[in-house]
Short mmCIF file of C-alpha atoms in Angstrom, two decimals:
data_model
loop_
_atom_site.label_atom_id
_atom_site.label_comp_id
_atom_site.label_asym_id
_atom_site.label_seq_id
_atom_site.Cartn_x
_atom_site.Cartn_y
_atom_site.Cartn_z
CA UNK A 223 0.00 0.00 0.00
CA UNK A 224 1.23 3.53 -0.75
CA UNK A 225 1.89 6.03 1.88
CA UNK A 226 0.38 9.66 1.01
CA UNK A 227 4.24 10.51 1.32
CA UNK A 228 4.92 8.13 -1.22
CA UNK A 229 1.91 8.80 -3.79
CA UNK A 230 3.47 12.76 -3.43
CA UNK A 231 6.70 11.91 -4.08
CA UNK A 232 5.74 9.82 -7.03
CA UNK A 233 3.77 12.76 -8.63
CA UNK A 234 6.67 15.51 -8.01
CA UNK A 235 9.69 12.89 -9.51
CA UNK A 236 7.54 13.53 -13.13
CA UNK A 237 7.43 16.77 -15.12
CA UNK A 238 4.59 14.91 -16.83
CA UNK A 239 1.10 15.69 -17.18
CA UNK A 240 0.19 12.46 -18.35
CA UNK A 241 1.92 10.39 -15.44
CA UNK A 242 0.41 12.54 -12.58
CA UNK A 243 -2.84 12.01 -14.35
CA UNK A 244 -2.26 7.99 -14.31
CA UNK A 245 -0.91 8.37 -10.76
CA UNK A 246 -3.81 10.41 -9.98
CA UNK A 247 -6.12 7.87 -11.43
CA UNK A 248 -4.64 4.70 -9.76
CA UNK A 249 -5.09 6.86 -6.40
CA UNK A 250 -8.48 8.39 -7.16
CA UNK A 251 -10.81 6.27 -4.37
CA UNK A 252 -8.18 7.35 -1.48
CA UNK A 253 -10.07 9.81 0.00
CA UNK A 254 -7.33 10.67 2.31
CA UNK A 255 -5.34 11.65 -0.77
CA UNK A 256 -8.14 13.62 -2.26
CA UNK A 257 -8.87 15.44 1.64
CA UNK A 258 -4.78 15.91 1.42
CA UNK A 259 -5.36 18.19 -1.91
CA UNK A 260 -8.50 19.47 -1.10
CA UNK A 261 -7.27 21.21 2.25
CA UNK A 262 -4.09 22.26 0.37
CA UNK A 263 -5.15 24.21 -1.92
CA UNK A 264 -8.57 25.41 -1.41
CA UNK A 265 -8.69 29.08 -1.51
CA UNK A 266 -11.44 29.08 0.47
CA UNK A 267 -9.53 26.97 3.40
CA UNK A 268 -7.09 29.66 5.89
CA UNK A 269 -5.29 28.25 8.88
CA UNK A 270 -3.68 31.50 9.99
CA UNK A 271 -0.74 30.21 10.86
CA UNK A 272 2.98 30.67 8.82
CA UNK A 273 4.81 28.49 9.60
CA UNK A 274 5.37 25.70 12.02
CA UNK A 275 8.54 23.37 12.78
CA UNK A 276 9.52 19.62 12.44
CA UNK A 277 8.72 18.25 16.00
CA UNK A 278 11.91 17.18 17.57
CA UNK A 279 9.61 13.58 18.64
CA UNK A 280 6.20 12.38 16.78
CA UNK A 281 4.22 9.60 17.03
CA UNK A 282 3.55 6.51 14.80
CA UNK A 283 -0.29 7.34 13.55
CA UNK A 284 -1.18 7.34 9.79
CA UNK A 285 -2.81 10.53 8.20
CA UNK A 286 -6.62 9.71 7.89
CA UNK A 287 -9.87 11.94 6.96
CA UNK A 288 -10.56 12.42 10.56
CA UNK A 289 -6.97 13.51 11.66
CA UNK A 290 -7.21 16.12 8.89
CA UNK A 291 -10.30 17.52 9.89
CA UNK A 292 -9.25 17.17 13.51
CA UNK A 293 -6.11 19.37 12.63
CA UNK A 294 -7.32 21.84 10.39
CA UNK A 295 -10.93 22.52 10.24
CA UNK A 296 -10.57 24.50 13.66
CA UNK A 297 -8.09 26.86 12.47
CA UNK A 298 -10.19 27.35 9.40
CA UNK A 299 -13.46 28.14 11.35
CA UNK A 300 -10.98 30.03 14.11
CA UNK A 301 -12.17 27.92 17.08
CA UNK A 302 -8.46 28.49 18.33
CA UNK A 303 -6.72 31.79 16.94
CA UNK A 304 -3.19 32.91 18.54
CA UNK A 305 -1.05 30.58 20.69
CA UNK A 306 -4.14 28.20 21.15
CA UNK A 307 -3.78 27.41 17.27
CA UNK A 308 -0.38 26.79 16.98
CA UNK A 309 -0.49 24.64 20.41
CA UNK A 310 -3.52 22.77 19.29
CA UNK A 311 -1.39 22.17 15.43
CA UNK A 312 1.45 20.81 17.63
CA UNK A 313 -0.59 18.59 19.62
CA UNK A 314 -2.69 16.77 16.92
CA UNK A 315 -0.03 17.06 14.48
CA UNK A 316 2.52 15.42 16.40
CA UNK A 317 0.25 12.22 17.04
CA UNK A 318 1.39 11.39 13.01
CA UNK A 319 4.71 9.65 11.86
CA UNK A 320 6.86 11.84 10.49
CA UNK A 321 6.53 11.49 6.53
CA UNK A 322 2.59 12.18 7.32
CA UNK A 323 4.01 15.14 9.73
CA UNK A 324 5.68 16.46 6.99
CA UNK A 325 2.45 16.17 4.73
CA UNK A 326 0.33 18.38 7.05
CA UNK A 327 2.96 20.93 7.43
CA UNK A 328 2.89 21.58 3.31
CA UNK A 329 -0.62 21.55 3.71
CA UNK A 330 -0.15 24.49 6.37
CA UNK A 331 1.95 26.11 3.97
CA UNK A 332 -0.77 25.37 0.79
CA UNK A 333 2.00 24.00 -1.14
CA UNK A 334 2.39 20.02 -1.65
CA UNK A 335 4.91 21.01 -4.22
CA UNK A 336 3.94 17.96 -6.58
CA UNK A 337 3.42 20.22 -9.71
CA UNK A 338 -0.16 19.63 -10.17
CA UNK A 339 -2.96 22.38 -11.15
CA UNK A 340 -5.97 22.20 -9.86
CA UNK A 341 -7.95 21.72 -12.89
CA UNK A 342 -6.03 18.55 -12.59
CA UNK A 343 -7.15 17.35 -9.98
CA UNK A 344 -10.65 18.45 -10.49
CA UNK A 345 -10.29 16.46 -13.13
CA UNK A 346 -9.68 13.31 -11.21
CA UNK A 347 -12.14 14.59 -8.31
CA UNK A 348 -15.31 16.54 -10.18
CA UNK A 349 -15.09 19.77 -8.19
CA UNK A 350 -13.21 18.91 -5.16
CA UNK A 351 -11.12 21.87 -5.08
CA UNK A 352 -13.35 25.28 -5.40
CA UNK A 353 -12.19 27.64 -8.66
CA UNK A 354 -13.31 31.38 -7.89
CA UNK A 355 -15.74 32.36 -10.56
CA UNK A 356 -14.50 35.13 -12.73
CA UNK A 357 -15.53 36.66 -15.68
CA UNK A 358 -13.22 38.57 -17.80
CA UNK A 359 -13.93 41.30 -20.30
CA UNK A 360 -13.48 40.97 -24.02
CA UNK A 361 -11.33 43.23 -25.78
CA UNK A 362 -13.28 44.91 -28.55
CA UNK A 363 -10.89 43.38 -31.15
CA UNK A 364 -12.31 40.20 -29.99
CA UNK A 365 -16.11 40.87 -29.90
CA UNK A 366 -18.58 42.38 -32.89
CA UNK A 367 -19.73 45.64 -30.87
CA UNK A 368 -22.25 45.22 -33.70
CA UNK A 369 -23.93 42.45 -32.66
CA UNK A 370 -24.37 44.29 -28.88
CA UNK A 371 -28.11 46.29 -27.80
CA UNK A 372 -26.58 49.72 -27.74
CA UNK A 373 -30.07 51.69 -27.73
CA UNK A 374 -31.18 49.82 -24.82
CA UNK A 375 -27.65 50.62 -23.09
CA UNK A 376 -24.31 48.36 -21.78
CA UNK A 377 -23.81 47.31 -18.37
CA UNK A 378 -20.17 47.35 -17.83
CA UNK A 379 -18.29 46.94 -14.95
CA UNK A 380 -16.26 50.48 -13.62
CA UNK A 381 -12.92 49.32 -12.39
CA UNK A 382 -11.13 51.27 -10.05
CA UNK A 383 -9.26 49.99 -7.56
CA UNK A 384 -8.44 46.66 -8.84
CA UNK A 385 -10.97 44.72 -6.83
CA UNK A 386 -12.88 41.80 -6.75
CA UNK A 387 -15.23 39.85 -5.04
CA UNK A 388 -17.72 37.17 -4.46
CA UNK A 389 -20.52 37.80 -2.03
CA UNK A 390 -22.63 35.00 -1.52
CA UNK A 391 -24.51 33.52 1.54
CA UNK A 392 -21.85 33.16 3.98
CA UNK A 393 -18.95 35.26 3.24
CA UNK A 394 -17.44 38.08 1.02
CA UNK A 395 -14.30 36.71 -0.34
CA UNK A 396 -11.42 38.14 -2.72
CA UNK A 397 -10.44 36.33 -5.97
CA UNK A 398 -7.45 34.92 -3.89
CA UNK A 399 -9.65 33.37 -1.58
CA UNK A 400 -9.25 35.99 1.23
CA UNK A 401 -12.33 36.57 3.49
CA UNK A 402 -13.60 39.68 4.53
CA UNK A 403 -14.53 40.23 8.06
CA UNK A 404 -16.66 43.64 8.52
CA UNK A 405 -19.76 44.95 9.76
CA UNK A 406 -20.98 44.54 6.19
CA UNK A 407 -19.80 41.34 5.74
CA UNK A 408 -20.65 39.63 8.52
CA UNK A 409 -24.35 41.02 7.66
CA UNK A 410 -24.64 38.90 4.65
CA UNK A 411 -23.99 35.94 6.99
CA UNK A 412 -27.16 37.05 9.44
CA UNK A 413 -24.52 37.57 11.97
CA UNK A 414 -25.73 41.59 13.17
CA UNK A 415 -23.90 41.68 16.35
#
């Protein structure tokens, strides 16, 4: 059986697209794998903390489902912020072996470095990993203005500062993934306090 270590290293030794896919595929029902990537690089998912160390001792438990979600799904909905995050990372974290140790701690860092995109692995897990909607403008080169309802006007989009967002139910969120957390914002959620 392949470690998740193993399976990572396996997809960074090839520059080709091809491979990973294959590798991808013989992996593709290991959904500790697919939680591995998922958590990674979901721009959604922020653990709010930079970096963390190798423990100097660890123990001898495989990475599952549950220890990821045990690890990381309370930074990400900030049940522990500060000291208490970094304290509770060390302390579940250091339960693993260290190859799986290792794996969390690129996961911190939303990096597996395995060369990968993320339409690549969508493509082996159907919209596992989120991809922030956004529509670009055409360039009028590109478009027949003729063919557009001028009389009955053009919405267009003014562009000042750069910008961008996605407002929907729950959050307000940049195209990078980053949350905003305002009065404003947190109305959208129902949360008026």
């Amino acid at each position: 059986m392949s470690t998740i270590s193993n399976i990572l290293k396996a997809l960074a030794a090839t520059s080709s697209r091809k491979t990973k896919e294959s590798i991808f595929k013989a992996h593709q029902k290991n959904d500790v794998l697919k939680n591995v990537f998922l958590y990674a690089y979901d721009p959604r998912k922020k653990y709010y903390l930079r970096k963390v160390n190798m423990p100097t001792e660890h123990g001898d438990q495989e990475l599952t489902v549950e220890l990821i979600k045990e690890i990381f799904d309370p930074l990400d909905n900030r049940e522990v912020t500060g000291h208490a995050a970094l304290h509770h990372f060390y302390t579940v974290a250091a339960r693993l072996c260290g190859e799986d140790y290792a794996v969390v701690k690129m996961i911190l860092e939303g990096d597996l470095d395995v060369g990968a995109s993320i339409s690549t692995i969508n493509k082996i897990w159907p919209n596992s990993i989120y991809v922030q909607p956004y529509m670009r403008c055409a360039l009028p080169e590109h478009v027949d203005l003729n063919t557009w309802d001028w009389p009955n006007g053009i919405f267009v989009e003014l562009k000042e500062d750069g910008m961008w967002g996605e407002i929907n139910s729950q959050y307000v969120t940049s195209r990078p993934g980053n949350r905003f957390d305002d009065v404003y914002t947190r109305a959208i959620a129902g949360d008026v306090s």
